[in-house]
Coordinates of C-alpha atoms in Angstrom, one line a residue:
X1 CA 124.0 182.5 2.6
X2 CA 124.4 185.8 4.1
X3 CA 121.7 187.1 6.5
X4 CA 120.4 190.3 6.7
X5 CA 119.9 191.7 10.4
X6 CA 116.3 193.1 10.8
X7 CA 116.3 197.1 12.0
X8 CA 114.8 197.3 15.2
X9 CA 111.0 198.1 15.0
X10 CA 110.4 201.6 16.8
X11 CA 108.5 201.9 19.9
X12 CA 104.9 202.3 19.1
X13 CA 104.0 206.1 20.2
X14 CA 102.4 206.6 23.7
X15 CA 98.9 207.1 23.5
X16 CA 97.5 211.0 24.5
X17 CA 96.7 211.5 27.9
X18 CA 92.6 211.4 28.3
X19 CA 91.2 215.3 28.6
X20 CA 87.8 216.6 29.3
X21 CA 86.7 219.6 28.0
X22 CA 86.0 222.7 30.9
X23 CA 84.3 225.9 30.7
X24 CA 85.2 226.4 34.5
X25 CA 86.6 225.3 37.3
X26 CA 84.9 226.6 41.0
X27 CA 87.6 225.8 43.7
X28 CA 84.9 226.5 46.5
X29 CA 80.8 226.8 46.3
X30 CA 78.5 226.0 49.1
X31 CA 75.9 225.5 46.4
X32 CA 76.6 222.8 44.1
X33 CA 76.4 220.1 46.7
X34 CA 76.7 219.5 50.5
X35 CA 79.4 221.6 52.2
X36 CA 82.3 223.2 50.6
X37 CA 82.6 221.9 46.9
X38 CA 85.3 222.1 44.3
X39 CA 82.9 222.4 40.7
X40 CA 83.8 221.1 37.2
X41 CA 81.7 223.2 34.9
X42 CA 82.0 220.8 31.7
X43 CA 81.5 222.5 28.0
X44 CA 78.3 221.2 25.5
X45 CA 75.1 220.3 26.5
X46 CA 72.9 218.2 24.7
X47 CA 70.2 220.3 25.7
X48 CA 69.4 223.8 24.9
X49 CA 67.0 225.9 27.4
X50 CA 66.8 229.4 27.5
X51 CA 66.4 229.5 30.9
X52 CA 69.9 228.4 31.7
X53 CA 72.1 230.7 34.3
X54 CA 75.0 229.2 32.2
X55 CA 74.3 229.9 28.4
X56 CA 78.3 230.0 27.5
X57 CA 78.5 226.1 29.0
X58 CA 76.1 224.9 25.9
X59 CA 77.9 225.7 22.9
X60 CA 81.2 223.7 21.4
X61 CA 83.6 226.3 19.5
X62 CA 84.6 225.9 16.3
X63 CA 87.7 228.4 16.1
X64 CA 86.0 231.1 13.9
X65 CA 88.3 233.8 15.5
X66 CA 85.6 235.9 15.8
X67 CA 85.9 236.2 19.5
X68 CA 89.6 237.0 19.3
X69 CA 89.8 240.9 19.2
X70 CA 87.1 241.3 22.0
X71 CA 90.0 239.6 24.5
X72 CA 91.0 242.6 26.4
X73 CA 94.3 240.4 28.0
X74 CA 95.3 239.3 24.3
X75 CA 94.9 235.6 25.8
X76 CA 93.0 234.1 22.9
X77 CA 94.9 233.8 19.4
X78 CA 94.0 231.7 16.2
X79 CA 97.1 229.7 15.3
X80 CA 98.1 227.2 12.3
X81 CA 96.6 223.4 13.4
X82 CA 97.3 220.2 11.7
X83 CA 96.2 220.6 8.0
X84 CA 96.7 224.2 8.2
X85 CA 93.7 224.4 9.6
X86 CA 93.2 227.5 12.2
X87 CA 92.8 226.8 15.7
X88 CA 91.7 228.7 18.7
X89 CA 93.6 229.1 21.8
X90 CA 93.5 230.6 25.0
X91 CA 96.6 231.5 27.5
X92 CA 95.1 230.7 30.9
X93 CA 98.3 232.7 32.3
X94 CA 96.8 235.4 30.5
X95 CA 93.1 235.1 30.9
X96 CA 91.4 237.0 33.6
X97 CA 88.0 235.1 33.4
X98 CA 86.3 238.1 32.8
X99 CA 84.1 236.9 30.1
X100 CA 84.3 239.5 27.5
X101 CA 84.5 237.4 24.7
X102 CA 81.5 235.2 25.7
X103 CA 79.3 237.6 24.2
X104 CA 80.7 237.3 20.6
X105 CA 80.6 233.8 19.9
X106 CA 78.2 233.1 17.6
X107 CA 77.9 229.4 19.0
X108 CA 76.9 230.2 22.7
X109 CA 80.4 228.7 23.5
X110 CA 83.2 229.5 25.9
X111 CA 86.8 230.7 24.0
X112 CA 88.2 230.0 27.5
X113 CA 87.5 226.4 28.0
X114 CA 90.2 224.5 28.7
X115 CA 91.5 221.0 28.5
X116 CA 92.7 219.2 31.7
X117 CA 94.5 215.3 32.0
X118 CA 93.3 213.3 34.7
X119 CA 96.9 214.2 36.6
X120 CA 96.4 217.9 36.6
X121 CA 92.7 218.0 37.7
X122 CA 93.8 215.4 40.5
X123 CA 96.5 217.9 41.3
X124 CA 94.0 220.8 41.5
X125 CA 91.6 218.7 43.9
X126 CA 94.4 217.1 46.1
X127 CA 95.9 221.1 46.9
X128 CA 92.4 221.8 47.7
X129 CA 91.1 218.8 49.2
X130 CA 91.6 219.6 53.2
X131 CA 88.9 222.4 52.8
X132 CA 86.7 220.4 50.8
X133 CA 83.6 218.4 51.8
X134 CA 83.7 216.9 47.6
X135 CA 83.6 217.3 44.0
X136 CA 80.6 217.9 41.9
X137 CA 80.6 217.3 38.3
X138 CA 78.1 219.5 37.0
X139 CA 78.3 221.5 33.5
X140 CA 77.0 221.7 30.5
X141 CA 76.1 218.7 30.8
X142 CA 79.0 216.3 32.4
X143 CA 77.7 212.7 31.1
X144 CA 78.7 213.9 27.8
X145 CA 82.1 213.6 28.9
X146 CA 81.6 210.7 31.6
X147 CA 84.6 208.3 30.5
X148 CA 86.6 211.1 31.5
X149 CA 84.6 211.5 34.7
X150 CA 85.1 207.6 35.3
X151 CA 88.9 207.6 35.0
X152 CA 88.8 210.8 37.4
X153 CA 86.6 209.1 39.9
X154 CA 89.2 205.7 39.9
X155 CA 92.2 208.1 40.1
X156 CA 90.3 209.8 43.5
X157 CA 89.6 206.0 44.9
X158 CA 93.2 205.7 44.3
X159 CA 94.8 208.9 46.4
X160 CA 94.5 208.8 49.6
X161 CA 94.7 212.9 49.8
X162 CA 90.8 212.9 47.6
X163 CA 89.5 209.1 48.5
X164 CA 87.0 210.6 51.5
X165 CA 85.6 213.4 49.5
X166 CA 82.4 212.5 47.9
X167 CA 81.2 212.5 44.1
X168 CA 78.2 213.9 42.9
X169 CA 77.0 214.5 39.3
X170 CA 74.6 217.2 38.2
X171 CA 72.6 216.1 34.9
X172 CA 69.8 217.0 33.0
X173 CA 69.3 212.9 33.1
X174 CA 69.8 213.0 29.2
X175 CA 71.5 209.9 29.1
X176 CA 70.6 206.2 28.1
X177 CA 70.3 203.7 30.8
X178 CA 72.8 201.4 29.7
X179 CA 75.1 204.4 30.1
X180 CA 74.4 204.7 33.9
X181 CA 75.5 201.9 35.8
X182 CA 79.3 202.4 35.2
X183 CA 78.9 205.9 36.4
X184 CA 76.8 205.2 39.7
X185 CA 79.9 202.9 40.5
X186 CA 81.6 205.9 41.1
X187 CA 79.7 208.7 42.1
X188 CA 77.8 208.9 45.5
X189 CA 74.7 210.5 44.3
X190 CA 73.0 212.6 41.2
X191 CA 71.0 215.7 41.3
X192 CA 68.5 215.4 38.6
X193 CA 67.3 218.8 37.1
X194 CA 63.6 218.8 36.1
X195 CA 62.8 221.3 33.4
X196 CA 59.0 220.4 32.9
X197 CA 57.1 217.8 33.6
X198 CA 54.5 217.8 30.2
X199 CA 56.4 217.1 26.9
X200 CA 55.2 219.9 25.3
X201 CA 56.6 222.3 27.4
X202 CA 59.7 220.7 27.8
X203 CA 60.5 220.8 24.0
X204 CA 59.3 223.8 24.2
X205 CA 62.0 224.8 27.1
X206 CA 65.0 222.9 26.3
X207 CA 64.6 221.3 22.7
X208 CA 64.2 217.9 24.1
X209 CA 61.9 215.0 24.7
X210 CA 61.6 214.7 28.8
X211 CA 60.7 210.6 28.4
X212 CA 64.3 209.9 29.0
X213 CA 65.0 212.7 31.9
X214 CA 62.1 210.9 33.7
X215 CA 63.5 207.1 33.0
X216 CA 66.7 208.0 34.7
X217 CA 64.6 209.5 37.5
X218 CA 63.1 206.6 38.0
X219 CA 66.2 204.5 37.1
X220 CA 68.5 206.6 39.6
X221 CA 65.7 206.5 42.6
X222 CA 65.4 202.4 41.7
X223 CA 69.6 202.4 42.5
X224 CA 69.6 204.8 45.3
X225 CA 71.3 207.4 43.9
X226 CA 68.9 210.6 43.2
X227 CA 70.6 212.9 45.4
X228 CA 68.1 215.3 44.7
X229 CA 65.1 216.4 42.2
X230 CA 66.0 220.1 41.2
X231 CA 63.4 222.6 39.8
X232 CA 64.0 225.6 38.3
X233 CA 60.6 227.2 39.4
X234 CA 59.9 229.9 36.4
X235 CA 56.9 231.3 37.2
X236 CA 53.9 231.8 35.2
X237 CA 55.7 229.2 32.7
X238 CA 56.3 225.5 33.9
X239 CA 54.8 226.8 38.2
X240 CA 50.7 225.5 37.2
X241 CA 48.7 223.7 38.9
X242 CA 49.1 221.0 36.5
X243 CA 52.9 220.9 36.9
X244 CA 52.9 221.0 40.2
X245 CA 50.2 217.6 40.3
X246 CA 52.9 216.1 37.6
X247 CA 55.4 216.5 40.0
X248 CA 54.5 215.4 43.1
X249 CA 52.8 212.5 41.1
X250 CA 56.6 211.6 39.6
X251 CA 57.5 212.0 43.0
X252 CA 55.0 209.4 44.6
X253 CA 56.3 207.2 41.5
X254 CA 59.8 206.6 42.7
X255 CA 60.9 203.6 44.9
X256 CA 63.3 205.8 47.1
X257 CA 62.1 209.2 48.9
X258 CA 63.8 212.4 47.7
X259 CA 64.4 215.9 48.5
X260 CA 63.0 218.8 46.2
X261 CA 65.3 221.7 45.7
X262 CA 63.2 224.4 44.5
X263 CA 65.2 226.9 42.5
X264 CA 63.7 230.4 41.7
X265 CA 64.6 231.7 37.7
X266 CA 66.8 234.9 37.8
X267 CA 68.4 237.2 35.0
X268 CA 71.7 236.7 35.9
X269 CA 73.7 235.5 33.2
X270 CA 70.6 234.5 31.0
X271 CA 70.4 234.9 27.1
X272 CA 68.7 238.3 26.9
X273 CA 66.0 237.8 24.6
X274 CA 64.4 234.6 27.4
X275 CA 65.1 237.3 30.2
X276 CA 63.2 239.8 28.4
X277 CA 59.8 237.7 28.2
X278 CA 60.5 235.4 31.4
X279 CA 60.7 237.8 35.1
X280 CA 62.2 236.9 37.7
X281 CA 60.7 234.2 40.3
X282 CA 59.8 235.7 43.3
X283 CA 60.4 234.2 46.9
X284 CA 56.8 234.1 47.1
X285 CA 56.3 232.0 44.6
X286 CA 59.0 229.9 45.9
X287 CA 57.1 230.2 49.5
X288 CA 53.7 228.9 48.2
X289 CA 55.3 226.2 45.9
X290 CA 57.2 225.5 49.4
X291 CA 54.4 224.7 51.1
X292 CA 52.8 222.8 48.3
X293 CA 55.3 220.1 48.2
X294 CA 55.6 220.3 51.8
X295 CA 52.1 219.5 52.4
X296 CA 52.3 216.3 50.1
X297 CA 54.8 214.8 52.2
X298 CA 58.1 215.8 50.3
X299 CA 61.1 217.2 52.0
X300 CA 62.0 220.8 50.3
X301 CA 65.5 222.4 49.8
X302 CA 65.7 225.8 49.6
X303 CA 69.3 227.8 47.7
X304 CA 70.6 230.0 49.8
X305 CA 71.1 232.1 47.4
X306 CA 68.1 233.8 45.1

């Protein structure tokens, strides 16, 4: 009986490298954290507030194109994809950052957001990472993207260049609990924004529910790792007295004491038709609100920067 050798099987593909989706990446900022910071501006949010100082960070692009002629480097081009489906891409040797295209895509995305491996962020933060204090993850909103963030944070524990440098997450807190543990094994802390503190007004600001932005309050104080509560203050709209009550009263709630970094809403950067019914906070404000929170017992943070 003649036998037939079997071919030899082929070697089953490697799988892709894990990527995260960025609309920036900040090498330094002294605001975004304690001392100098290197910043991962992640792309999408599950929210959507027209207050936000980074409207381009929201949106998820869908390769229309029609941002492609307003590129005055010539770094964005739509190309053939799988399926002969058209695809957007962006040259970072070419692209200048200078944000000309932001203003003509119809989603409120970023043309320029990039994709990075775990290997080549770790290679951005370990050239960096003798002038840097840590990492923030902020976005967007980064938990959308938070396996990625994970993987990151175990490759960090794992270099000895990035190991000391600490991990913090800024959030909206729009994320399930059961979703929170495996990240607070990794980060050090999480600065919590606080949009509004009545329902209304927080649907009203961001599209959202706040019921589960306050359960991970609660949730991250309970674990001991609510960096900080951040408010951006924007005044005559989510500054009452009632607000204010709400917040010190969430405050009183939680079972570990936390800092309130009071934030003051500017223009800069802001979808123009919130800017043009919204003015600016002025340090006043900020000053009596200061003083407020003070006089309930709760340590205030002040940006540097208004």
């Amino acid at each position: 009986m003649e036998i037939t050798a079997l071919a030899p099987l082929a070697p089953a593909p490697k799988p892709k490298p894990a990527t995260a989706l960025l609309s920036k990446v900040l090498d330094f900022s002294c605001v975004d954290g304690p001392g100098s910071r290197m910043v991962l501006f992640f792309q999408g949010c599950n929210m959507d507030c027209g207050s936000c100082h980074n409207p381009q960070t929201i949106g998820l692009c869908n390769h229309c194109g029609d941002c492609v002629s307003h590129c005055p480097q010539d770094a964005l081009t739509l190309v053939r994809g799988s399926g002969q489906r058209k695809a957007l891409r962006c040259d970072p040797a070419l692209c200048q950052q200078c944000d000309d295209c932001l203003p003509h895509c119809p989603r409120g995305g970023n043309p320029a957001a990039l994709r990075f491996t775990h290997s080549q962020m770790l290679a951005r933060i370990s050239a960096n990472a003798l002038l840097l204090d840590g990492v923030t993850f902020s976005g967007g909103e980064a938990t959308l993207q938070r396996r990625w963030i994970q993987g990151l944070c175990d490759a960090m524990a794992l270099t000895p260049s990035c190991r000391s440098l600490t991990r913090l997450l800024d959030s909206n807190g729009l994320l399930a609990a059961e979703h929170w543990p495996a990240l607070l094994q990794r980060v050090d802390g999480v600065m919590l924004d606080i949009k509004a503190l009545d329902n209304g007004l927080h649907r009203r600001l961001t599209g959202r529910s706040n019921h589960q932005v306050l359960a991970s309050a609660r949730l991250l104080a309970e674990a001991n790792k609510l960096e900080e509560l951040r408010w951006l203050v924007i005044a005559g709209c989510n500054d009452t007295d009632a607000e204010v009550a709400a917040l010190i009263r969430l405050h009183r709630q939680l079972q570990s004491p936390v800092p309130i970094r009071l934030n003051g809403f500017q223009h800069h950067g802001v979808r123009p038709e919130f800017a043009e019914t919204h003015p600016p906070t002025p340090a006043s404000r900020l000053d009596q609100l200061d003083a407020q929170l003070t006089q309930a017992g709760i340590e205030v943070r002040r940006t540097g920067i208004q």
